[in-house]
């Protein structure tokens, strides 16, 4: 494909089962390494099969124990990026010292473990504001990928906030987040100058999220239509999914409390086929790059 072909970025958040469960209200669980042993090898095999690079957002708590895996990931041409140090939620409400530690230390630890310079950040639950972005910039990252520019998330944001903070007034939170911010990559001008933002894929006018978790909730034809609409445009397709999408609930011995997670009870065969079909469709029409590559080629914010 020529350099003028619009691009796509596949990103996979390597949230562990214990950190997902924390999001469902189960606190103080011991670290669970299941996704690294089962889902990540499946992810690498799939990306290899469709000959596309990917970006993995990793919780840096696990950087050292997963050193060999992170080296394998970067050696295969994929990019390792930061998904914070411990994945605390809600991220925006962290105190200054804790926020700095999550952002700075995750970059140091992941760079060291992967043997690459980590330049990308994605906040837990896309929960960022100007203060977080300034910290991300100060820590030396080149880009952030935490903006999901769609109003479709507003109701889930409300319930997540209520669950994790006990706050019952929607006025206590940033209700709209970045629901109506630009849908194409751009550069920040809010004290985080020089930091590039890569929003998650949404269609241009309706801002329909072209996001993997949605495939478990909306009729297939609706999702396919939105994806095709994006592919017909020149917008970059920054497609996000999670390692949990590649778990086999029964055979992998997943914690029973995780059954509630979207798609968790579907057979792995079906989930793999679905993800493979979507990624291959995108890869068939787009030049697949990593975020780091898009930045170095000057493709962002053009
Ligand atoms: Zn996460």
PDB file of C-alpha atoms and ligand atoms in Angstrom:
ATOM      1  CA  UNK A   1       0.000   0.000   0.000  1.00  0.00           C
ATOM      2  CA  UNK A   2       1.250   3.458  -0.776  1.00  0.00           C
ATOM      3  CA  UNK A   3       2.146   6.015   1.830  1.00  0.00           C
ATOM      4  CA  UNK A   4      -0.858   8.084   0.807  1.00  0.00           C
ATOM      5  CA  UNK A   5      -3.289   5.307   1.788  1.00  0.00           C
ATOM      6  CA  UNK A   6      -5.081   6.352   4.996  1.00  0.00           C
ATOM      7  CA  UNK A   7      -3.810   4.472   8.010  1.00  0.00           C
ATOM      8  CA  UNK A   8      -5.149   2.354  10.823  1.00  0.00           C
ATOM      9  CA  UNK A   9      -3.768   1.561  14.274  1.00  0.00           C
ATOM     10  CA  UNK A  10      -4.719  -1.572  16.210  1.00  0.00           C
ATOM     11  CA  UNK A  11      -4.380  -1.140  19.948  1.00  0.00           C
ATOM     12  CA  UNK A  12      -4.950  -3.731  22.625  1.00  0.00           C
ATOM     13  CA  UNK A  13      -5.167  -2.843  26.316  1.00  0.00           C
ATOM     14  CA  UNK A  14      -3.575  -5.551  28.414  1.00  0.00           C
ATOM     15  CA  UNK A  15      -5.800  -5.059  31.456  1.00  0.00           C
ATOM     16  CA  UNK A  16      -5.395  -7.997  33.801  1.00  0.00           C
ATOM     17  CA  UNK A  17      -8.375  -9.897  35.217  1.00  0.00           C
ATOM     18  CA  UNK A  18      -7.735  -8.530  38.724  1.00  0.00           C
ATOM     19  CA  UNK A  19      -7.724  -4.926  37.468  1.00  0.00           C
ATOM     20  CA  UNK A  20     -10.885  -5.502  35.414  1.00  0.00           C
ATOM     21  CA  UNK A  21     -12.504  -6.937  38.548  1.00  0.00           C
ATOM     22  CA  UNK A  22     -11.409  -3.888  40.516  1.00  0.00           C
ATOM     23  CA  UNK A  23     -13.466  -1.872  38.042  1.00  0.00           C
ATOM     24  CA  UNK A  24     -16.444  -4.052  39.008  1.00  0.00           C
ATOM     25  CA  UNK A  25     -15.936  -3.265  42.688  1.00  0.00           C
ATOM     26  CA  UNK A  26     -13.750  -6.216  43.806  1.00  0.00           C
ATOM     27  CA  UNK A  27     -10.833  -4.586  45.580  1.00  0.00           C
ATOM     28  CA  UNK A  28      -7.474  -5.809  46.869  1.00  0.00           C
ATOM     29  CA  UNK A  29      -7.166  -8.862  44.634  1.00  0.00           C
ATOM     30  CA  UNK A  30      -3.697 -10.370  44.092  1.00  0.00           C
ATOM     31  CA  UNK A  31      -2.122  -9.718  40.657  1.00  0.00           C
ATOM     32  CA  UNK A  32      -3.382 -12.199  38.055  1.00  0.00           C
ATOM     33  CA  UNK A  33      -1.068 -13.059  35.142  1.00  0.00           C
ATOM     34  CA  UNK A  34      -3.632 -15.079  33.153  1.00  0.00           C
ATOM     35  CA  UNK A  35      -3.865 -12.743  30.147  1.00  0.00           C
ATOM     36  CA  UNK A  36      -0.084 -12.790  29.665  1.00  0.00           C
ATOM     37  CA  UNK A  37      -0.061 -16.589  29.537  1.00  0.00           C
ATOM     38  CA  UNK A  38      -3.139 -17.114  27.361  1.00  0.00           C
ATOM     39  CA  UNK A  39      -4.619 -14.044  25.646  1.00  0.00           C
ATOM     40  CA  UNK A  40      -1.389 -12.270  24.645  1.00  0.00           C
ATOM     41  CA  UNK A  41       0.093 -15.255  22.748  1.00  0.00           C
ATOM     42  CA  UNK A  42      -3.243 -15.494  20.866  1.00  0.00           C
ATOM     43  CA  UNK A  43      -3.042 -11.782  20.080  1.00  0.00           C
ATOM     44  CA  UNK A  44       0.510 -12.083  18.744  1.00  0.00           C
ATOM     45  CA  UNK A  45      -0.463 -15.050  16.596  1.00  0.00           C
ATOM     46  CA  UNK A  46      -3.440 -13.148  15.163  1.00  0.00           C
ATOM     47  CA  UNK A  47      -1.420 -10.018  14.343  1.00  0.00           C
ATOM     48  CA  UNK A  48       1.240 -12.200  12.757  1.00  0.00           C
ATOM     49  CA  UNK A  49      -1.401 -13.963  10.660  1.00  0.00           C
ATOM     50  CA  UNK A  50      -2.807 -10.707   9.273  1.00  0.00           C
ATOM     51  CA  UNK A  51       0.696  -9.229   9.008  1.00  0.00           C
ATOM     52  CA  UNK A  52      -0.146  -6.068  10.928  1.00  0.00           C
ATOM     53  CA  UNK A  53       1.653  -4.346  13.780  1.00  0.00           C
ATOM     54  CA  UNK A  54      -0.187  -3.508  16.990  1.00  0.00           C
ATOM     55  CA  UNK A  55       0.202  -1.319  20.044  1.00  0.00           C
ATOM     56  CA  UNK A  56      -0.165  -2.899  23.474  1.00  0.00           C
ATOM     57  CA  UNK A  57      -1.022  -0.689  26.456  1.00  0.00           C
ATOM     58  CA  UNK A  58       0.479  -2.390  29.465  1.00  0.00           C
ATOM     59  CA  UNK A  59      -0.050  -1.930  33.214  1.00  0.00           C
ATOM     60  CA  UNK A  60       3.530  -1.310  34.331  1.00  0.00           C
ATOM     61  CA  UNK A  61       3.095  -3.048  37.675  1.00  0.00           C
ATOM     62  CA  UNK A  62       3.720  -6.214  35.652  1.00  0.00           C
ATOM     63  CA  UNK A  63       6.602  -4.895  33.545  1.00  0.00           C
ATOM     64  CA  UNK A  64       9.386  -6.717  35.363  1.00  0.00           C
ATOM     65  CA  UNK A  65       7.709 -10.145  35.696  1.00  0.00           C
ATOM     66  CA  UNK A  66       6.638  -9.923  32.014  1.00  0.00           C
ATOM     67  CA  UNK A  67      10.018  -8.717  30.769  1.00  0.00           C
ATOM     68  CA  UNK A  68      10.542 -11.640  28.361  1.00  0.00           C
ATOM     69  CA  UNK A  69       7.056 -11.252  26.893  1.00  0.00           C
ATOM     70  CA  UNK A  70       7.469  -7.475  26.431  1.00  0.00           C
ATOM     71  CA  UNK A  71      10.803  -8.041  24.670  1.00  0.00           C
ATOM     72  CA  UNK A  72       9.123 -10.619  22.419  1.00  0.00           C
ATOM     73  CA  UNK A  73       6.328  -8.160  21.616  1.00  0.00           C
ATOM     74  CA  UNK A  74       8.676  -5.345  20.612  1.00  0.00           C
ATOM     75  CA  UNK A  75      10.999  -7.714  18.728  1.00  0.00           C
ATOM     76  CA  UNK A  76       7.983  -8.744  16.604  1.00  0.00           C
ATOM     77  CA  UNK A  77       7.546  -5.107  15.490  1.00  0.00           C
ATOM     78  CA  UNK A  78       4.762  -4.109  17.868  1.00  0.00           C
ATOM     79  CA  UNK A  79       4.790  -1.077  20.136  1.00  0.00           C
ATOM     80  CA  UNK A  80       4.701  -1.207  23.934  1.00  0.00           C
ATOM     81  CA  UNK A  81       2.931   1.763  25.545  1.00  0.00           C
ATOM     82  CA  UNK A  82       1.795   2.680  29.054  1.00  0.00           C
ATOM     83  CA  UNK A  83      -1.584   1.943  30.582  1.00  0.00           C
ATOM     84  CA  UNK A  84      -0.473   3.466  33.932  1.00  0.00           C
ATOM     85  CA  UNK A  85       1.370   1.791  36.788  1.00  0.00           C
ATOM     86  CA  UNK A  86      -1.478   0.155  38.720  1.00  0.00           C
ATOM     87  CA  UNK A  87      -4.624   1.108  36.753  1.00  0.00           C
ATOM     88  CA  UNK A  88      -6.343   3.086  39.549  1.00  0.00           C
ATOM     89  CA  UNK A  89      -9.853   4.423  38.917  1.00  0.00           C
ATOM     90  CA  UNK A  90     -11.147   7.054  38.620  1.00  0.00           C
ATOM     91  CA  UNK A  91      -7.793   8.225  37.288  1.00  0.00           C
ATOM     92  CA  UNK A  92      -8.541  11.951  37.175  1.00  0.00           C
ATOM     93  CA  UNK A  93      -9.247  12.118  40.889  1.00  0.00           C
ATOM     94  CA  UNK A  94      -5.764  10.915  41.949  1.00  0.00           C
ATOM     95  CA  UNK A  95      -3.695  13.315  44.047  1.00  0.00           C
ATOM     96  CA  UNK A  96      -0.729  15.026  42.397  1.00  0.00           C
ATOM     97  CA  UNK A  97       1.969  12.746  43.811  1.00  0.00           C
ATOM     98  CA  UNK A  98       0.114   9.559  42.976  1.00  0.00           C
ATOM     99  CA  UNK A  99      -0.767  10.773  39.497  1.00  0.00           C
ATOM    100  CA  UNK A 100       2.847  11.667  38.818  1.00  0.00           C
ATOM    101  CA  UNK A 101       4.005   8.260  39.989  1.00  0.00           C
ATOM    102  CA  UNK A 102       1.465   6.430  37.801  1.00  0.00           C
ATOM    103  CA  UNK A 103       2.511   8.371  34.722  1.00  0.00           C
ATOM    104  CA  UNK A 104       6.281   8.725  35.236  1.00  0.00           C
ATOM    105  CA  UNK A 105       7.127   5.383  36.782  1.00  0.00           C
ATOM    106  CA  UNK A 106       5.068   3.408  34.282  1.00  0.00           C
ATOM    107  CA  UNK A 107       7.110   4.919  31.454  1.00  0.00           C
ATOM    108  CA  UNK A 108      10.435   4.164  33.134  1.00  0.00           C
ATOM    109  CA  UNK A 109       9.534   0.607  34.051  1.00  0.00           C
ATOM    110  CA  UNK A 110       8.038  -0.283  30.666  1.00  0.00           C
ATOM    111  CA  UNK A 111      10.932   1.284  28.739  1.00  0.00           C
ATOM    112  CA  UNK A 112      13.382  -0.698  30.814  1.00  0.00           C
ATOM    113  CA  UNK A 113      11.506  -3.994  30.539  1.00  0.00           C
ATOM    114  CA  UNK A 114      10.692  -3.739  26.828  1.00  0.00           C
ATOM    115  CA  UNK A 115      14.085  -2.340  25.819  1.00  0.00           C
ATOM    116  CA  UNK A 116      12.311   0.432  23.865  1.00  0.00           C
ATOM    117  CA  UNK A 117      11.579   4.088  24.521  1.00  0.00           C
ATOM    118  CA  UNK A 118       7.921   4.134  25.593  1.00  0.00           C
ATOM    119  CA  UNK A 119       6.252   7.232  24.105  1.00  0.00           C
ATOM    120  CA  UNK A 120       2.509   6.544  24.388  1.00  0.00           C
ATOM    121  CA  UNK A 121      -0.001   6.701  27.242  1.00  0.00           C
ATOM    122  CA  UNK A 122      -3.615   5.601  27.681  1.00  0.00           C
ATOM    123  CA  UNK A 123      -5.385   6.392  30.957  1.00  0.00           C
ATOM    124  CA  UNK A 124      -7.523   3.783  32.721  1.00  0.00           C
ATOM    125  CA  UNK A 125     -11.108   4.123  31.414  1.00  0.00           C
ATOM    126  CA  UNK A 126      -9.968   7.025  29.129  1.00  0.00           C
ATOM    127  CA  UNK A 127     -10.255   9.240  32.186  1.00  0.00           C
ATOM    128  CA  UNK A 128      -8.132  12.313  31.431  1.00  0.00           C
ATOM    129  CA  UNK A 129      -8.297  16.072  31.814  1.00  0.00           C
ATOM    130  CA  UNK A 130      -5.832  18.935  31.354  1.00  0.00           C
ATOM    131  CA  UNK A 131      -4.013  18.157  34.607  1.00  0.00           C
ATOM    132  CA  UNK A 132      -3.422  14.531  33.558  1.00  0.00           C
ATOM    133  CA  UNK A 133      -2.336  15.582  30.070  1.00  0.00           C
ATOM    134  CA  UNK A 134       0.185  18.077  31.440  1.00  0.00           C
ATOM    135  CA  UNK A 135       1.634  15.310  33.574  1.00  0.00           C
ATOM    136  CA  UNK A 136       1.777  12.973  30.561  1.00  0.00           C
ATOM    137  CA  UNK A 137       3.627  15.627  28.583  1.00  0.00           C
ATOM    138  CA  UNK A 138       6.010  16.411  31.470  1.00  0.00           C
ATOM    139  CA  UNK A 139       6.863  12.714  31.823  1.00  0.00           C
ATOM    140  CA  UNK A 140       8.220  12.717  28.270  1.00  0.00           C
ATOM    141  CA  UNK A 141       5.491  10.901  26.381  1.00  0.00           C
ATOM    142  CA  UNK A 142       4.923  11.977  22.780  1.00  0.00           C
ATOM    143  CA  UNK A 143       1.274  11.024  22.503  1.00  0.00           C
ATOM    144  CA  UNK A 144      -1.863  10.194  24.437  1.00  0.00           C
ATOM    145  CA  UNK A 145      -4.584   7.804  23.241  1.00  0.00           C
ATOM    146  CA  UNK A 146      -7.241   8.326  25.933  1.00  0.00           C
ATOM    147  CA  UNK A 147      -9.844  10.403  24.124  1.00  0.00           C
ATOM    148  CA  UNK A 148     -13.032   8.662  23.093  1.00  0.00           C
ATOM    149  CA  UNK A 149     -14.911  11.432  21.296  1.00  0.00           C
ATOM    150  CA  UNK A 150     -18.454  10.103  21.502  1.00  0.00           C
ATOM    151  CA  UNK A 151     -21.529  10.895  23.623  1.00  0.00           C
ATOM    152  CA  UNK A 152     -22.347   7.175  23.535  1.00  0.00           C
ATOM    153  CA  UNK A 153     -20.229   6.708  26.662  1.00  0.00           C
ATOM    154  CA  UNK A 154     -21.959   9.254  28.871  1.00  0.00           C
ATOM    155  CA  UNK A 155     -24.309   6.852  30.645  1.00  0.00           C
ATOM    156  CA  UNK A 156     -21.548   4.301  31.245  1.00  0.00           C
ATOM    157  CA  UNK A 157     -19.320   7.071  32.619  1.00  0.00           C
ATOM    158  CA  UNK A 158     -22.016   8.027  35.101  1.00  0.00           C
ATOM    159  CA  UNK A 159     -22.488   4.505  36.387  1.00  0.00           C
ATOM    160  CA  UNK A 160     -18.724   3.873  36.580  1.00  0.00           C
ATOM    161  CA  UNK A 161     -18.261   7.019  38.636  1.00  0.00           C
ATOM    162  CA  UNK A 162     -21.094   6.190  40.982  1.00  0.00           C
ATOM    163  CA  UNK A 163     -19.750   2.697  41.476  1.00  0.00           C
ATOM    164  CA  UNK A 164     -16.184   3.687  42.191  1.00  0.00           C
ATOM    165  CA  UNK A 165     -16.552   6.988  44.047  1.00  0.00           C
ATOM    166  CA  UNK A 166     -19.977   6.771  45.658  1.00  0.00           C
ATOM    167  CA  UNK A 167     -20.695  10.183  44.115  1.00  0.00           C
ATOM    168  CA  UNK A 168     -24.333  10.472  43.253  1.00  0.00           C
ATOM    169  CA  UNK A 169     -24.389  13.896  41.719  1.00  0.00           C
ATOM    170  CA  UNK A 170     -23.556  13.962  38.053  1.00  0.00           C
ATOM    171  CA  UNK A 171     -22.435  17.542  38.639  1.00  0.00           C
ATOM    172  CA  UNK A 172     -19.477  16.238  40.626  1.00  0.00           C
ATOM    173  CA  UNK A 173     -17.990  14.689  37.489  1.00  0.00           C
ATOM    174  CA  UNK A 174     -17.063  15.782  34.037  1.00  0.00           C
ATOM    175  CA  UNK A 175     -20.203  14.458  32.391  1.00  0.00           C
ATOM    176  CA  UNK A 176     -19.329  14.978  28.776  1.00  0.00           C
ATOM    177  CA  UNK A 177     -15.611  14.284  29.003  1.00  0.00           C
ATOM    178  CA  UNK A 178     -14.291  14.618  25.480  1.00  0.00           C
ATOM    179  CA  UNK A 179     -17.549  13.528  23.843  1.00  0.00           C
ATOM    180  CA  UNK A 180     -17.491  16.383  21.352  1.00  0.00           C
ATOM    181  CA  UNK A 181     -13.756  16.914  20.862  1.00  0.00           C
ATOM    182  CA  UNK A 182     -12.127  16.355  17.428  1.00  0.00           C
ATOM    183  CA  UNK A 183     -12.375  12.893  15.915  1.00  0.00           C
ATOM    184  CA  UNK A 184      -9.073  13.082  14.017  1.00  0.00           C
ATOM    185  CA  UNK A 185      -5.606  13.177  15.623  1.00  0.00           C
ATOM    186  CA  UNK A 186      -4.541  16.619  16.835  1.00  0.00           C
ATOM    187  CA  UNK A 187      -2.012  18.413  18.995  1.00  0.00           C
ATOM    188  CA  UNK A 188      -2.879  19.665  22.480  1.00  0.00           C
ATOM    189  CA  UNK A 189      -2.781  23.391  23.333  1.00  0.00           C
ATOM    190  CA  UNK A 190      -3.679  23.340  26.989  1.00  0.00           C
ATOM    191  CA  UNK A 191      -0.351  23.368  28.772  1.00  0.00           C
ATOM    192  CA  UNK A 192       0.552  20.029  27.167  1.00  0.00           C
ATOM    193  CA  UNK A 193       1.928  21.605  23.968  1.00  0.00           C
ATOM    194  CA  UNK A 194       3.794  19.127  21.816  1.00  0.00           C
ATOM    195  CA  UNK A 195       1.658  16.195  22.957  1.00  0.00           C
ATOM    196  CA  UNK A 196      -0.336  14.538  20.167  1.00  0.00           C
ATOM    197  CA  UNK A 197      -3.755  12.996  20.741  1.00  0.00           C
ATOM    198  CA  UNK A 198      -4.955   9.926  18.838  1.00  0.00           C
ATOM    199  CA  UNK A 199      -8.723   9.610  19.466  1.00  0.00           C
ATOM    200  CA  UNK A 200     -10.386   6.186  19.460  1.00  0.00           C
ATOM    201  CA  UNK A 201     -12.260   5.519  16.198  1.00  0.00           C
ATOM    202  CA  UNK A 202     -15.746   6.991  15.848  1.00  0.00           C
ATOM    203  CA  UNK A 203     -17.687   7.793  12.680  1.00  0.00           C
ATOM    204  CA  UNK A 204     -17.448  11.388  11.617  1.00  0.00           C
ATOM    205  CA  UNK A 205     -20.979  12.791  11.990  1.00  0.00           C
ATOM    206  CA  UNK A 206     -22.883  10.443  14.273  1.00  0.00           C
ATOM    207  CA  UNK A 207     -19.772   9.648  16.341  1.00  0.00           C
ATOM    208  CA  UNK A 208     -20.746   5.991  16.424  1.00  0.00           C
ATOM    209  CA  UNK A 209     -17.936   4.215  18.344  1.00  0.00           C
ATOM    210  CA  UNK A 210     -16.042   1.766  16.155  1.00  0.00           C
ATOM    211  CA  UNK A 211     -14.772   0.017  19.264  1.00  0.00           C
ATOM    212  CA  UNK A 212     -14.537  -3.714  19.794  1.00  0.00           C
ATOM    213  CA  UNK A 213     -16.541  -4.037  23.036  1.00  0.00           C
ATOM    214  CA  UNK A 214     -19.512  -2.600  21.174  1.00  0.00           C
ATOM    215  CA  UNK A 215     -19.660  -5.694  18.930  1.00  0.00           C
ATOM    216  CA  UNK A 216     -21.095  -7.563  21.938  1.00  0.00           C
ATOM    217  CA  UNK A 217     -23.998  -5.135  22.239  1.00  0.00           C
ATOM    218  CA  UNK A 218     -25.093  -3.845  18.847  1.00  0.00           C
ATOM    219  CA  UNK A 219     -26.468  -5.773  15.872  1.00  0.00           C
ATOM    220  CA  UNK A 220     -23.679  -6.904  13.562  1.00  0.00           C
ATOM    221  CA  UNK A 221     -25.038  -5.025  10.530  1.00  0.00           C
ATOM    222  CA  UNK A 222     -24.985  -1.744  12.445  1.00  0.00           C
ATOM    223  CA  UNK A 223     -21.375  -2.165  13.485  1.00  0.00           C
ATOM    224  CA  UNK A 224     -20.353  -3.287   9.983  1.00  0.00           C
ATOM    225  CA  UNK A 225     -22.073  -0.262   8.488  1.00  0.00           C
ATOM    226  CA  UNK A 226     -20.206   2.120  10.792  1.00  0.00           C
ATOM    227  CA  UNK A 227     -16.905   0.388  10.075  1.00  0.00           C
ATOM    228  CA  UNK A 228     -17.471   0.540   6.309  1.00  0.00           C
ATOM    229  CA  UNK A 229     -18.381   4.213   6.597  1.00  0.00           C
ATOM    230  CA  UNK A 230     -15.101   4.914   8.373  1.00  0.00           C
ATOM    231  CA  UNK A 231     -13.121   2.916   5.841  1.00  0.00           C
ATOM    232  CA  UNK A 232     -14.661   4.912   2.979  1.00  0.00           C
ATOM    233  CA  UNK A 233     -13.494   8.154   4.631  1.00  0.00           C
ATOM    234  CA  UNK A 234      -9.892   9.280   4.981  1.00  0.00           C
ATOM    235  CA  UNK A 235     -10.097   9.242   8.760  1.00  0.00           C
ATOM    236  CA  UNK A 236      -7.522   7.097  10.539  1.00  0.00           C
ATOM    237  CA  UNK A 237      -9.121   4.027  12.105  1.00  0.00           C
ATOM    238  CA  UNK A 238      -7.689   3.724  15.634  1.00  0.00           C
ATOM    239  CA  UNK A 239      -9.320   0.449  16.617  1.00  0.00           C
ATOM    240  CA  UNK A 240      -9.216  -0.544  20.276  1.00  0.00           C
ATOM    241  CA  UNK A 241      -9.831  -3.880  21.945  1.00  0.00           C
ATOM    242  CA  UNK A 242      -8.697  -5.677  25.105  1.00  0.00           C
ATOM    243  CA  UNK A 243      -6.686  -8.785  25.921  1.00  0.00           C
ATOM    244  CA  UNK A 244      -9.806 -10.004  27.750  1.00  0.00           C
ATOM    245  CA  UNK A 245     -11.469 -10.309  24.334  1.00  0.00           C
ATOM    246  CA  UNK A 246      -9.116 -13.240  23.722  1.00  0.00           C
ATOM    247  CA  UNK A 247      -9.816 -15.158  26.923  1.00  0.00           C
ATOM    248  CA  UNK A 248     -11.455 -18.574  26.942  1.00  0.00           C
ATOM    249  CA  UNK A 249     -13.743 -18.362  29.972  1.00  0.00           C
ATOM    250  CA  UNK A 250     -13.960 -22.109  30.576  1.00  0.00           C
ATOM    251  CA  UNK A 251     -10.646 -23.493  29.357  1.00  0.00           C
ATOM    252  CA  UNK A 252      -8.451 -20.700  30.731  1.00  0.00           C
ATOM    253  CA  UNK A 253      -9.893 -21.016  34.232  1.00  0.00           C
ATOM    254  CA  UNK A 254     -11.042 -17.391  34.400  1.00  0.00           C
ATOM    255  CA  UNK A 255     -12.262 -16.106  37.793  1.00  0.00           C
ATOM    256  CA  UNK A 256     -16.031 -16.777  37.902  1.00  0.00           C
ATOM    257  CA  UNK A 257     -16.734 -13.186  38.995  1.00  0.00           C
ATOM    258  CA  UNK A 258     -15.510 -12.051  35.579  1.00  0.00           C
ATOM    259  CA  UNK A 259     -18.408 -13.820  33.801  1.00  0.00           C
ATOM    260  CA  UNK A 260     -20.289 -10.515  33.756  1.00  0.00           C
ATOM    261  CA  UNK A 261     -17.709  -8.902  31.458  1.00  0.00           C
ATOM    262  CA  UNK A 262     -18.895  -8.199  27.881  1.00  0.00           C
ATOM    263  CA  UNK A 263     -18.366 -11.209  25.618  1.00  0.00           C
ATOM    264  CA  UNK A 264     -16.779 -13.287  28.365  1.00  0.00           C
ATOM    265  CA  UNK A 265     -19.110 -16.256  28.011  1.00  0.00           C
ATOM    266  CA  UNK A 266     -18.879 -16.464  24.226  1.00  0.00           C
ATOM    267  CA  UNK A 267     -16.825 -19.378  22.883  1.00  0.00           C
ATOM    268  CA  UNK A 268     -13.229 -18.357  22.167  1.00  0.00           C
ATOM    269  CA  UNK A 269     -13.515 -19.701  18.618  1.00  0.00           C
ATOM    270  CA  UNK A 270     -16.348 -17.283  17.914  1.00  0.00           C
ATOM    271  CA  UNK A 271     -14.580 -14.325  19.527  1.00  0.00           C
ATOM    272  CA  UNK A 272     -11.363 -15.001  17.636  1.00  0.00           C
ATOM    273  CA  UNK A 273     -13.231 -15.289  14.330  1.00  0.00           C
ATOM    274  CA  UNK A 274     -15.040 -12.012  14.993  1.00  0.00           C
ATOM    275  CA  UNK A 275     -11.869 -10.105  15.898  1.00  0.00           C
ATOM    276  CA  UNK A 276      -9.959 -11.653  12.976  1.00  0.00           C
ATOM    277  CA  UNK A 277     -12.724 -10.634  10.531  1.00  0.00           C
ATOM    278  CA  UNK A 278     -12.736  -7.018  11.731  1.00  0.00           C
ATOM    279  CA  UNK A 279      -8.957  -6.591  11.816  1.00  0.00           C
ATOM    280  CA  UNK A 280      -8.569  -8.236   8.375  1.00  0.00           C
ATOM    281  CA  UNK A 281     -11.256  -5.987   6.902  1.00  0.00           C
ATOM    282  CA  UNK A 282      -9.427  -2.915   8.194  1.00  0.00           C
ATOM    283  CA  UNK A 283      -6.000  -4.236   7.165  1.00  0.00           C
ATOM    284  CA  UNK A 284      -7.360  -4.958   3.688  1.00  0.00           C
ATOM    285  CA  UNK A 285      -8.072  -1.285   3.076  1.00  0.00           C
ATOM    286  CA  UNK A 286      -5.671   0.571   5.320  1.00  0.00           C
ATOM    287  CA  UNK A 287      -1.972   0.795   5.880  1.00  0.00           C
ATOM    288  CA  UNK A 288      -1.545  -0.531   9.411  1.00  0.00           C
ATOM    289  CA  UNK A 289       0.996   1.291  11.547  1.00  0.00           C
ATOM    290  CA  UNK A 290       1.761   1.783  15.221  1.00  0.00           C
ATOM    291  CA  UNK A 291       1.050   5.127  16.882  1.00  0.00           C
ATOM    292  CA  UNK A 292       4.789   5.710  17.191  1.00  0.00           C
ATOM    293  CA  UNK A 293       5.174   5.136  13.443  1.00  0.00           C
ATOM    294  CA  UNK A 294       2.257   7.459  12.605  1.00  0.00           C
ATOM    295  CA  UNK A 295       3.986  10.148  14.660  1.00  0.00           C
ATOM    296  CA  UNK A 296       7.411   9.657  13.130  1.00  0.00           C
ATOM    297  CA  UNK A 297       5.940   9.731   9.616  1.00  0.00           C
ATOM    298  CA  UNK A 298       4.129  12.984  10.426  1.00  0.00           C
ATOM    299  CA  UNK A 299       0.698  11.408   9.816  1.00  0.00           C
ATOM    300  CA  UNK A 300      -0.931  12.768  12.968  1.00  0.00           C
ATOM    301  CA  UNK A 301      -2.553  16.147  13.163  1.00  0.00           C
ATOM    302  CA  UNK A 302      -2.010  16.867   9.498  1.00  0.00           C
TER     303      UNK A 302
HETATM  304 ZN1  LIG B   1      -7.744  -0.335  31.214  1.00  0.00          ZN
END
